[in-house]
Each structure stands twice: as structure tokens, then as C-alpha cells.
mmCIF file of N, CA and C in Angstrom:
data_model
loop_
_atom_site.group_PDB
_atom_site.id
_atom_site.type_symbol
_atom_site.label_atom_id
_atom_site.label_comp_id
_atom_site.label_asym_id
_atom_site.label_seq_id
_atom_site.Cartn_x
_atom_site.Cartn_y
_atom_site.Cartn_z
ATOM 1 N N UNK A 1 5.829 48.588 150.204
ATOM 2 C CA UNK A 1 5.122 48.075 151.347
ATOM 3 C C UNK A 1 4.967 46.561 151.214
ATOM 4 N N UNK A 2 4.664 46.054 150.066
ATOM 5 C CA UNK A 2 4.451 44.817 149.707
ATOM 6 C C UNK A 2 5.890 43.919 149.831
ATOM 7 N N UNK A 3 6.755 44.677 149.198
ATOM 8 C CA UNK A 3 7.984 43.282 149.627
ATOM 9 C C UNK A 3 8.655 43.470 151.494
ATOM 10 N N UNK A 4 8.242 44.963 151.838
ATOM 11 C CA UNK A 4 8.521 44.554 152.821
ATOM 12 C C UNK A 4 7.753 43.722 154.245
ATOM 13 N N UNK A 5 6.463 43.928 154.141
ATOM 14 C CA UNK A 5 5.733 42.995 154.552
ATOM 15 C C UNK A 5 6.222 41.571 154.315
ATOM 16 N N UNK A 6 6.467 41.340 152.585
ATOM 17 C CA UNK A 6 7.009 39.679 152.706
ATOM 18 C C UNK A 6 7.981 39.513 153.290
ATOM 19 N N UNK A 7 9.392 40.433 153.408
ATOM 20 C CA UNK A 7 10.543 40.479 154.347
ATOM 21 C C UNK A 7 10.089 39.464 154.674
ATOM 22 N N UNK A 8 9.366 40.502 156.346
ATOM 23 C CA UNK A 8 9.112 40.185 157.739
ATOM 24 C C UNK A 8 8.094 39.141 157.891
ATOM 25 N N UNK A 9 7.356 38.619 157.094
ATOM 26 C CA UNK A 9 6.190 37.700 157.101
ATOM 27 C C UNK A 9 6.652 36.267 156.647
ATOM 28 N N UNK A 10 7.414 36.866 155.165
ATOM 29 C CA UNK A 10 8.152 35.163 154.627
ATOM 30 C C UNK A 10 6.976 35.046 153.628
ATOM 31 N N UNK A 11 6.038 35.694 153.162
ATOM 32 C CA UNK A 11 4.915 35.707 152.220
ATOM 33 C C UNK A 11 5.069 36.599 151.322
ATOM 34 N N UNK A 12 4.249 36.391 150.288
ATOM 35 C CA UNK A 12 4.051 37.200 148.888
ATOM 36 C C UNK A 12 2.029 38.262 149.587
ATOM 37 N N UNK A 13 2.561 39.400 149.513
ATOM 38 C CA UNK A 13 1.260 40.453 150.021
ATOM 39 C C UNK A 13 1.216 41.389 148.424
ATOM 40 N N UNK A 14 0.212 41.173 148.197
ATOM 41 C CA UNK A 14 -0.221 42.528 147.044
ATOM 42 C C UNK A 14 -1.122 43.534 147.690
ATOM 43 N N UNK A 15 -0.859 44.560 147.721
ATOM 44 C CA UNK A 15 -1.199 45.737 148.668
ATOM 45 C C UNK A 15 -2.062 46.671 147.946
ATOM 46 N N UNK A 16 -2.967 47.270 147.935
ATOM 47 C CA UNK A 16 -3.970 48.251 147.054
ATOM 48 C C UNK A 16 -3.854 49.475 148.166
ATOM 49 N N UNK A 17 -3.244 50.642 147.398
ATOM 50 C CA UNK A 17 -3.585 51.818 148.488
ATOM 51 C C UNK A 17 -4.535 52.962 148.008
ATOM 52 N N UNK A 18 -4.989 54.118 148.384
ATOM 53 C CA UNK A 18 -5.649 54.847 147.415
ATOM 54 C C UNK A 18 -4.756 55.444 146.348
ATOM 55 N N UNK A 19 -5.330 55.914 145.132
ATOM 56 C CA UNK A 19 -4.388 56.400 143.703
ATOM 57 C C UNK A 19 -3.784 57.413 143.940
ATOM 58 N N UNK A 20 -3.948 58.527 145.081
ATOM 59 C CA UNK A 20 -3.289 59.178 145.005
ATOM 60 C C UNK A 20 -3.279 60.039 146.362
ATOM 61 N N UNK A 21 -3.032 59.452 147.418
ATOM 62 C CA UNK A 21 -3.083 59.835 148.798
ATOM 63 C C UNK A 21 -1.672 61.451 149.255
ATOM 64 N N UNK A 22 -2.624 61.873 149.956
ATOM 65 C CA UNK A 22 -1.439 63.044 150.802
ATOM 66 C C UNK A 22 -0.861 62.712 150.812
ATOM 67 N N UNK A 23 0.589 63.474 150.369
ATOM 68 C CA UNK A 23 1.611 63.401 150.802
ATOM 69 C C UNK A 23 2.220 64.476 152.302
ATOM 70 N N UNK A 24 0.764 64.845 152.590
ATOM 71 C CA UNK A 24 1.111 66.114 153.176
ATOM 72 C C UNK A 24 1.108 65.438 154.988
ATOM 73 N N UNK A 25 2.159 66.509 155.738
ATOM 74 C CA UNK A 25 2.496 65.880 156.863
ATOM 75 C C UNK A 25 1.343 66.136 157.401
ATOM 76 N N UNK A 26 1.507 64.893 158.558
ATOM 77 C CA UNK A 26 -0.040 65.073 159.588
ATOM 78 C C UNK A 26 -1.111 64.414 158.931
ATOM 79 N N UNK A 27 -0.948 63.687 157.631
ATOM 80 C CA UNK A 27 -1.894 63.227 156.837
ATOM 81 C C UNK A 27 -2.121 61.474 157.593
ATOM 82 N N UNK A 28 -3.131 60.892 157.625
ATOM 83 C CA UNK A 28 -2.981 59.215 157.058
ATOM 84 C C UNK A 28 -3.856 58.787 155.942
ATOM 85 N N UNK A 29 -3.354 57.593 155.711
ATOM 86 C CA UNK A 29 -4.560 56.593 155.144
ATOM 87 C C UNK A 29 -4.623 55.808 155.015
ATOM 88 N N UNK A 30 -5.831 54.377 154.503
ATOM 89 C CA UNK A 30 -5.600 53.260 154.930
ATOM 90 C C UNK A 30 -5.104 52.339 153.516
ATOM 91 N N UNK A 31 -4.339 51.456 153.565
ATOM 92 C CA UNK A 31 -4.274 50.326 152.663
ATOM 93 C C UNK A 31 -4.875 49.251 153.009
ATOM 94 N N UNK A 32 -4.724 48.361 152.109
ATOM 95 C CA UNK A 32 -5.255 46.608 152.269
ATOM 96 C C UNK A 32 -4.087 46.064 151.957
ATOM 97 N N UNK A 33 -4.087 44.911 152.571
ATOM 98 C CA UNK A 33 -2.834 44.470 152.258
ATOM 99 C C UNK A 33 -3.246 42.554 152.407
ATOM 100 N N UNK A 34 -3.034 42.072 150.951
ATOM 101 C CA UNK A 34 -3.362 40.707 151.145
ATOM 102 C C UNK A 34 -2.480 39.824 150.502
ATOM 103 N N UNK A 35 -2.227 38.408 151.916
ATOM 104 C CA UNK A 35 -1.308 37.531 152.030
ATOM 105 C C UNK A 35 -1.565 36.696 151.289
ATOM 106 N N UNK A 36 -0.882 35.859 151.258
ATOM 107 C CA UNK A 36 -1.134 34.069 149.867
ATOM 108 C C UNK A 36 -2.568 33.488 150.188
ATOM 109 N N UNK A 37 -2.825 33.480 151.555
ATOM 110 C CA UNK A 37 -4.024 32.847 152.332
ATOM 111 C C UNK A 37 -5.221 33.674 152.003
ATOM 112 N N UNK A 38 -5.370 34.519 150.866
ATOM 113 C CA UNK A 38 -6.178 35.443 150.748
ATOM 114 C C UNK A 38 -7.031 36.158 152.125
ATOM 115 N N UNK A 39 -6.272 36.644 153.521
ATOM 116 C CA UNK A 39 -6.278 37.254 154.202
ATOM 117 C C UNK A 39 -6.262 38.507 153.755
ATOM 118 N N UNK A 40 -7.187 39.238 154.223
ATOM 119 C CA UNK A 40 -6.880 40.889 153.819
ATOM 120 C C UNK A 40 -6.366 41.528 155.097
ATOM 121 N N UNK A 41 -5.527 42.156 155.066
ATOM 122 C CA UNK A 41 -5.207 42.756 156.594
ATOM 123 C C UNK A 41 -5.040 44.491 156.228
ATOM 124 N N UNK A 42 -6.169 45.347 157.073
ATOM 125 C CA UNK A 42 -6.008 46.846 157.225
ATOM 126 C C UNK A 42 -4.731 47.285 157.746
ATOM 127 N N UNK A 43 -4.158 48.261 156.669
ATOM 128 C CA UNK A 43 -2.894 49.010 156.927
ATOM 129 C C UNK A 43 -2.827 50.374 157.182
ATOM 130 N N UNK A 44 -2.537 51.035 157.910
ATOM 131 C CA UNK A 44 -2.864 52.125 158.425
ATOM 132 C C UNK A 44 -1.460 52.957 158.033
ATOM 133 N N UNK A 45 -1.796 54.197 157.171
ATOM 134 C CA UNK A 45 -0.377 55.020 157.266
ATOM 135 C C UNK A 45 -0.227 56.302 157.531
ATOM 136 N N UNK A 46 0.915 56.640 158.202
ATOM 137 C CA UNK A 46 0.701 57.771 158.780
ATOM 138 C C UNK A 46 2.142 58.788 158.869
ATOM 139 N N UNK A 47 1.604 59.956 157.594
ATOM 140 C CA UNK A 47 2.989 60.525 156.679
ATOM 141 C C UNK A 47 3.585 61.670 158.250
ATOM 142 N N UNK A 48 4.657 61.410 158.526
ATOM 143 C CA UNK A 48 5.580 62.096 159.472
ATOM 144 C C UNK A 48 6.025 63.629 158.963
ATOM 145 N N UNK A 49 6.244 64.504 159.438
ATOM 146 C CA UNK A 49 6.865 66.256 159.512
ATOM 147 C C UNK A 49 7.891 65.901 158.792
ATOM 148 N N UNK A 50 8.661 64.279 158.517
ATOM 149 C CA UNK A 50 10.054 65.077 157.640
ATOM 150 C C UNK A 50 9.732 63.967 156.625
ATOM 151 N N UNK A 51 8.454 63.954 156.059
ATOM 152 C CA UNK A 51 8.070 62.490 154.902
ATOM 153 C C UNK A 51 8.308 61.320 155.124
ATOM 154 N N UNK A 52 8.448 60.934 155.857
ATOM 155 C CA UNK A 52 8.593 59.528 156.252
ATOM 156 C C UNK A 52 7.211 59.006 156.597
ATOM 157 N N UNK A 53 6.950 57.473 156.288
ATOM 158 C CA UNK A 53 5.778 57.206 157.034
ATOM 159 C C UNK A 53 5.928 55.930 158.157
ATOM 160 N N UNK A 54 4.955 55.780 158.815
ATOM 161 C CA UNK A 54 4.622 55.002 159.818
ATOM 162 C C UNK A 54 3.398 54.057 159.638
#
């Protein structure tokens, strides 16, 4: 999540999620996700019917 955020941003993000979140479909949960600017920005995830997330 973290390098791809920098991808698309062009920044370095270190991301904290919970230790050990659902993997189960229909599940979410939230991360933090913070930029060089010590911005914290809420990340929301949300595990898909064939494991994928959103």
C-alpha cells in the first residue's frame, strides 16, 4: 500500500494497518497512512468475493 501510494503521489507514505485484519470477503478496515509532510490520511479497505481489495 505504501509504495503504491508513493507511485501515484511521488512521496514516501509509511502506512500502519491493524496486526491482523479479515481476510474474509465482505470484510473492511481502516489504515493510516502518513506522507513526508507528516499528514496522516484515513485509508479505508474493503476485501472483495475473489480477495482482492479496494
Amino acid at each position: 500500500m505504501a509504495a503504491r501510494a508513493g507511485e501515484q503521489m511521488g512521496e514516501t507514505f509509511q502506512v500502519d494497518c491493524p496486526a491482523a485484519p479479515s481476510a474474509a470477503a465482505g470484510t473492511a478496515f481502516t489504515c493510516a497512512a502518513t506522507d513526508d509532510a507528516s499528514t496522516v490520511w484515513t485509508v479505508h479497505v474493503a476485501v472483495n468475493a475473489d480477495s482482492t481489495v479496494d
